[in-house]
XYZ file of C-alpha atoms in Angstrom:
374
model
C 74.473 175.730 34.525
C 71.777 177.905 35.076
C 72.460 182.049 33.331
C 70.784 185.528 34.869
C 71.261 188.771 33.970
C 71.259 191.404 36.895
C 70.825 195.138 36.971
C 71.923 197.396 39.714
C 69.526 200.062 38.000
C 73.094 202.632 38.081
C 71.824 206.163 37.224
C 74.624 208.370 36.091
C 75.905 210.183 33.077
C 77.385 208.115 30.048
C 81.728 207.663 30.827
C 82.561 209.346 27.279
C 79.549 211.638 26.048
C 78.461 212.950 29.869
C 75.177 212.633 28.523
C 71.950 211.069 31.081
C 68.971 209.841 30.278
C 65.828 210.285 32.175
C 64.868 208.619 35.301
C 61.978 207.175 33.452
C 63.857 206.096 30.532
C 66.310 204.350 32.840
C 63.511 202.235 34.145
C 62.116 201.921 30.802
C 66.265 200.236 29.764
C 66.056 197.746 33.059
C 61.895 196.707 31.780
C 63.458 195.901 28.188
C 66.608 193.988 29.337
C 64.102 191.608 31.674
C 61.940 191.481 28.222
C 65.064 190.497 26.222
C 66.573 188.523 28.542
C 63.312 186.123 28.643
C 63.026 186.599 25.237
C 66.799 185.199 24.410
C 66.279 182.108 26.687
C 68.348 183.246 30.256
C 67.195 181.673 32.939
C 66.240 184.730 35.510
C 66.364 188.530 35.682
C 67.607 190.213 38.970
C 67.701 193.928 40.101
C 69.639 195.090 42.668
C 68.844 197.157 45.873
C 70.524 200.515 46.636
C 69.742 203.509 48.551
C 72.656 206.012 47.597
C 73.596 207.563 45.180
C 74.391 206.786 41.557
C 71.619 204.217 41.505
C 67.813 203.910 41.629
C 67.256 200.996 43.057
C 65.609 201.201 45.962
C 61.986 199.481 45.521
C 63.002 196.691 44.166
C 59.879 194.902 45.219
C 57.932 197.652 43.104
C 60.215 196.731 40.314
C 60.299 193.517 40.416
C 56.360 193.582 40.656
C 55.987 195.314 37.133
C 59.013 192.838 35.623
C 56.127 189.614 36.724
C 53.905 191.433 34.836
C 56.058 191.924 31.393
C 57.424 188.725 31.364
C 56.380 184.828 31.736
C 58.901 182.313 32.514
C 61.890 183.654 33.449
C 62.997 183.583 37.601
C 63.185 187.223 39.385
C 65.832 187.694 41.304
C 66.401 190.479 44.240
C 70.176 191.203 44.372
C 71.251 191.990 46.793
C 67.692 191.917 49.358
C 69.646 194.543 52.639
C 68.035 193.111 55.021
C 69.729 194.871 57.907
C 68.038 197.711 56.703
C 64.972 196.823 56.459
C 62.158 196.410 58.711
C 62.021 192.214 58.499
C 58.052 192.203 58.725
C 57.569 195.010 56.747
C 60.235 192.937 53.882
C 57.785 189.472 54.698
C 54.850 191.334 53.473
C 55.694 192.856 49.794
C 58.235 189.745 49.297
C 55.203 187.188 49.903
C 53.095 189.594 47.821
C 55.681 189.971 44.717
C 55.231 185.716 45.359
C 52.038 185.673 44.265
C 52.319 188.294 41.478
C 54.925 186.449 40.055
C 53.374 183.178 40.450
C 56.116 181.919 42.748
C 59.332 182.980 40.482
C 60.860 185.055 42.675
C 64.365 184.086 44.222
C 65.740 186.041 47.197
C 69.277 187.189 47.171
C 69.489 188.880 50.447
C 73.025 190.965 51.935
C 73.783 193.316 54.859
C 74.225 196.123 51.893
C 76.887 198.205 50.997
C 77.879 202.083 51.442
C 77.179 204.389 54.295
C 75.380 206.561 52.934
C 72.306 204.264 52.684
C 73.757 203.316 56.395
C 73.239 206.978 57.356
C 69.759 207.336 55.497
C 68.352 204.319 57.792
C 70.850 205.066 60.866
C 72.095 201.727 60.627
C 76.114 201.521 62.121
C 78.707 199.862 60.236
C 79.420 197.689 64.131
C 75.906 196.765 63.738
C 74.803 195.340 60.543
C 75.968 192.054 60.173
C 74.090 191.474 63.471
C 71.150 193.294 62.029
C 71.071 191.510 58.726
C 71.133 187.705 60.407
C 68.364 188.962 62.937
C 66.392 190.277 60.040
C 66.643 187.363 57.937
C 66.233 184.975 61.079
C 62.539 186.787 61.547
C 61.973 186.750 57.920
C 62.734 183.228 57.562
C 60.106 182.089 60.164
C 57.246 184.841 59.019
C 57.995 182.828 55.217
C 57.072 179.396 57.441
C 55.255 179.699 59.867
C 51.675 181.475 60.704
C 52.463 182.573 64.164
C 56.293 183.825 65.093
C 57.208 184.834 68.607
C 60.514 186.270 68.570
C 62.871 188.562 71.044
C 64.451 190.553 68.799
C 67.174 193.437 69.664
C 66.773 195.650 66.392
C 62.719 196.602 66.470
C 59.939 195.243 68.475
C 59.615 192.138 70.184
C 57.101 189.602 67.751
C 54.780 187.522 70.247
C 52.205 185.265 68.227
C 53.006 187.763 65.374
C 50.866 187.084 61.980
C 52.133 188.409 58.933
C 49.677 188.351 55.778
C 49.536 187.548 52.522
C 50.519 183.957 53.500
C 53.503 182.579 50.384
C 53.003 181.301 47.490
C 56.173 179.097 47.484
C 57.256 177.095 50.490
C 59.718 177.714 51.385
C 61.156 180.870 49.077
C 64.897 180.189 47.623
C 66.936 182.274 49.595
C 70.538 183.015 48.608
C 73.113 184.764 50.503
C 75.388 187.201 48.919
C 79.010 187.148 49.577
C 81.800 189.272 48.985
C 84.367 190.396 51.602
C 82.916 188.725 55.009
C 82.877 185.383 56.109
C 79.442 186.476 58.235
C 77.213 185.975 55.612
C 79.110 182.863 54.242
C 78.318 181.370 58.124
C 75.032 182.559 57.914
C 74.592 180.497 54.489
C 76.300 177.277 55.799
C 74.453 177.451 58.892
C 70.600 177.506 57.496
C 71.802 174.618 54.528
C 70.712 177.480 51.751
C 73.003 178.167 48.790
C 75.575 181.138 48.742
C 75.730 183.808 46.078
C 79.266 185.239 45.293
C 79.733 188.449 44.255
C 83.163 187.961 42.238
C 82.939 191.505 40.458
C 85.590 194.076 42.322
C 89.243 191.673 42.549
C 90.404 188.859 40.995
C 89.347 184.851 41.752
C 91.203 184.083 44.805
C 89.579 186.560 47.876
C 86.392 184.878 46.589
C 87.310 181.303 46.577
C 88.583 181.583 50.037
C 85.149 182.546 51.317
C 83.736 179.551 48.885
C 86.167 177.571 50.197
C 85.171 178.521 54.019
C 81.319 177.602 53.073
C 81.932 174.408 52.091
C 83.968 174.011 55.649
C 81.090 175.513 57.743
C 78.428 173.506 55.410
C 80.138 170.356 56.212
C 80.328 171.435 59.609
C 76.623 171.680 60.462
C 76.207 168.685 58.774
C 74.170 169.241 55.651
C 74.338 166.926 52.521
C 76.995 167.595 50.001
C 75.227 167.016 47.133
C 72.840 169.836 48.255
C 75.741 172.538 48.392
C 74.875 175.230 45.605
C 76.901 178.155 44.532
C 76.109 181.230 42.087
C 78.848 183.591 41.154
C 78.812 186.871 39.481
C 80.918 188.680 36.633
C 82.214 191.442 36.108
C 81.429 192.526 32.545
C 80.433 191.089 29.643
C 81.473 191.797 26.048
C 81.232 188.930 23.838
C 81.569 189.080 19.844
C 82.496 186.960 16.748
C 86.541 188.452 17.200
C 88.268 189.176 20.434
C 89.382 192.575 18.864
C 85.540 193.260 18.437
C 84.858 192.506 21.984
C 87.542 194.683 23.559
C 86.477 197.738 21.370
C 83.077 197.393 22.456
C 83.723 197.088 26.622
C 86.801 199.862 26.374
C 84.348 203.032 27.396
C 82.717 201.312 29.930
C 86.395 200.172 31.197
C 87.143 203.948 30.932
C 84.191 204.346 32.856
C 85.658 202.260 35.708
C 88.396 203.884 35.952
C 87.039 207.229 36.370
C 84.884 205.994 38.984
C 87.782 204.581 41.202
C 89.494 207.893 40.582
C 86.528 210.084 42.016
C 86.344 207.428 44.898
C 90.250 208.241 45.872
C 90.832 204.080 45.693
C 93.335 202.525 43.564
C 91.887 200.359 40.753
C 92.150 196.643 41.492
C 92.922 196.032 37.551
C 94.660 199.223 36.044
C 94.766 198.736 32.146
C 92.012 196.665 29.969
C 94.422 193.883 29.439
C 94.826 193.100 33.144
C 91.321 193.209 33.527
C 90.584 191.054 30.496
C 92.885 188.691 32.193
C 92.750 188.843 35.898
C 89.024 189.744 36.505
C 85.983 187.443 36.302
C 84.794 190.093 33.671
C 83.815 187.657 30.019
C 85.284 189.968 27.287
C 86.388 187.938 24.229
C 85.600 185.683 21.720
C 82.679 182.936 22.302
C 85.751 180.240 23.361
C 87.867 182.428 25.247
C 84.454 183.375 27.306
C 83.455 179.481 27.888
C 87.540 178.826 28.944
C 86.922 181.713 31.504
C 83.959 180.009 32.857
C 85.241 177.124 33.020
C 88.464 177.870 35.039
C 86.357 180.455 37.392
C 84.401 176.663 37.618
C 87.423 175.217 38.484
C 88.079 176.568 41.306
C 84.409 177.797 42.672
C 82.109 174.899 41.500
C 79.572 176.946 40.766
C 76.340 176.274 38.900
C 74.900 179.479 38.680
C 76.355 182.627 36.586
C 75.060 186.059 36.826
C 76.316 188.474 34.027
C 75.106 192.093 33.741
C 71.948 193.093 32.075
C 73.293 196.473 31.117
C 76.953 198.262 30.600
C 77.416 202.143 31.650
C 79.328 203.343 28.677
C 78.203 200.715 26.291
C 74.993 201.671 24.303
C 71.713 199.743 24.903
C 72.179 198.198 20.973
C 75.392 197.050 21.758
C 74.970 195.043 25.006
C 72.293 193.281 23.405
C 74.053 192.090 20.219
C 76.652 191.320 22.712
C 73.917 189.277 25.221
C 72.794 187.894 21.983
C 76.137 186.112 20.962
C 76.060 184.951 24.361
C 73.138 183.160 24.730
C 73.459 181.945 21.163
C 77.491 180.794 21.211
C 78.006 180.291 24.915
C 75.149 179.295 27.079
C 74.281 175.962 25.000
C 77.619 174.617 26.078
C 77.632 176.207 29.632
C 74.178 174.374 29.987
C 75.301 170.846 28.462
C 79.625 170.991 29.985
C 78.268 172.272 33.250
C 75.876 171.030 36.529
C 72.842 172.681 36.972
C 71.922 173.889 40.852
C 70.661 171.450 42.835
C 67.987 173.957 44.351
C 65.969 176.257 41.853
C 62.888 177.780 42.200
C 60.547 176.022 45.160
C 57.124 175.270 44.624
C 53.408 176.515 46.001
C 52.220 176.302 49.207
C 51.239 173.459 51.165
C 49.395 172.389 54.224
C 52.387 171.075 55.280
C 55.102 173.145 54.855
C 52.491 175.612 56.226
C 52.527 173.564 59.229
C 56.902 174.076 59.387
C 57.640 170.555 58.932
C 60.352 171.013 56.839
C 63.608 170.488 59.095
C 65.431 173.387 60.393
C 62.451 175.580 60.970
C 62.086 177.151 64.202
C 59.006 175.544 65.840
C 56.080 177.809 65.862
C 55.347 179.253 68.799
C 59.311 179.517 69.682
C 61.006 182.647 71.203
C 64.584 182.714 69.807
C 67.450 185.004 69.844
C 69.124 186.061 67.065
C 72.483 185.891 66.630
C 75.516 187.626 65.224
């Protein structure tokens, strides 16, 4: 099993002390945890993308860029890419430059996004974006592979003979598509053979192994190989020390935290004490065995080879997440890593005259208007 930690780059005050740190020390936090992550053996780093309010993630490109630069070997993950925000061209272009900055470790999560007010800010309709996201990533897809893309596209411009520069460094990109309530983007996934990305954070297992469940059905239905089916999943906190009792204390502000957050939000909490969420979420709060038996029944039942936990904590201090990351990759990864598959897709490789060419099957043939669908 392959381990990232992701940040979503929140920007708010601290749950108990109502104290906030600077914009620029919040970057500096997210810089450090892709430093320390490296540094403590994870496999990849991911930021998120988010244009509302309380986070500041909305260049994650520009982020990402600087994170190439500070670190060496670890993978750098977008998560989630909104595509059916974004300008699909415009997305090709700083995506196939953070490529070559990175020296082809970057790995594409990519979602329709969440939130209306970032729907607002790019007047974007809620009836609209899952169409927009699939056309986006449908255009995307064949700027990554081809050199010329004619497309007939609803949501900007028609492309004809369309060149889009600086050509990739990897062919083709690892693109993985984030799921959490909508069986659109686990369709999307199944349909183009590329591995699916749950989010697993907000309820408990079962909504989320329904839609896994569902991939596998539409994978199977457009008749891709089995043994090529990947899944990642997410979790929803992680606290991890020598006792349980140690754990718990640690991850009960940022639980508070939680709470006060659904409150302000008017919606009912989906776990309403610590216990229950202990218990019933996919959050890894315990005791290095009682983490590895979570993983492993969350395994179970997804079959995933791929675990994202969170880089940071709002409510736990910067000192204590790492000790807590630290016990992790010490006590727990080693046996995720030998108990566990690895993906069978990670990472891709440079460019070639061939895959330059589109040869790989499923690309749409160069030269080829398409419509996008739905």
């Amino acid at each position: 099993m392959k381990v990232i930690a992701i940040s979503l780059i929140v920007h708010s005050p601290d749950p108990l002390t109502g104290e906030q740190v600077s914009t620029h020390e919040r970057f500096a936090q997210v810089v450090r945890a892709a430093e320390f992550a490296e540094q403590i053996g994870l496999d990849g780093f991911g930021v998120g993308e988010r244009h509302e309010r309380p986070f500041i993630s909305s260049a994650p490109t520009v982020v990402l860029s600087h994170l190439a630069a500070r670190t060496r070997r670890i993978r750098l993950f977008t998560a989630v890419t909104t595509l059916s925000l974004l300008d699909p061209v415009r997305a090709y272009e700083d995506y196939a430059t953070l490529d070559h900055l990175s020296e082809g470790r970057l790995e594409l999560i990519i979602g329709k996004g969440n939130g209306s007010a970032q729907r607002d800010l790019f007047a974007v309709t809620e009836e609209d974006q899952w169409d927009r996201n699939a056309e986006s990533y449908e255009v995307f897809r064949a700027l990554w592979r081809q050199e010329k893309v004619t497309a007939d596209t609803r949501f900007r411009p028609a492309l004809r003979d369309a060149e889009a520069w600086p050509r990739p460094y990897q062919q083709p990109v690892r693109v993985w598509h984030g799921s959490a309530t909508s069986r659109a983007s686990v369709d999307l996934a199944a349909r183009y053979g590329e591995p699916l990305f749950s989010a697993n954070v907000t309820h408990s297992i079962e909504p989320y192994a329904e839609l896994i469940d569902h991939y596998r059905e539409r994978w199977d239905h457009y008749g891709h190989d089995p043994a090529a089916l990947t899944v990642g999943a997410g979790s929803a906190g992680l606290s991890v020390a020598r006792t349980s009792q140690e754990a718990r204390a640690t991850f009960e502000p940022a639980f508070a935290g939680y709470l006060a957050a659904q409150r302000r939000l008017g919606v009912e909490p989906a776990f309403a004490t610590l216990d229950e969420y202990i218990e019933r979420s996919s959050a890894l709060i315990g005791s290095p065995a009682q983490v590895l038996d979570k993983v492993q029944r969350y395994h179970d039942r997804f079959g995933h080879t791929v675990l994202h936990v969170g880089a940071d904590a709002q409510g736990v201090s910067e000192s204590d997440h790492r000790r807590s990351l630290e016990v992790f990759a010490d006590e727990v990864v080693p046996s995720l890593r030998q108990d566990l598959p690895d993906p069978s897709v990670w990472g891709a490789g440079p460019l070639t005259d061939d895959a330059l060419r589109g040869d790989e099957q499923g690309v749409i043939p160069r030269g080829e208007t398409f419509l996008a669908t739905g």
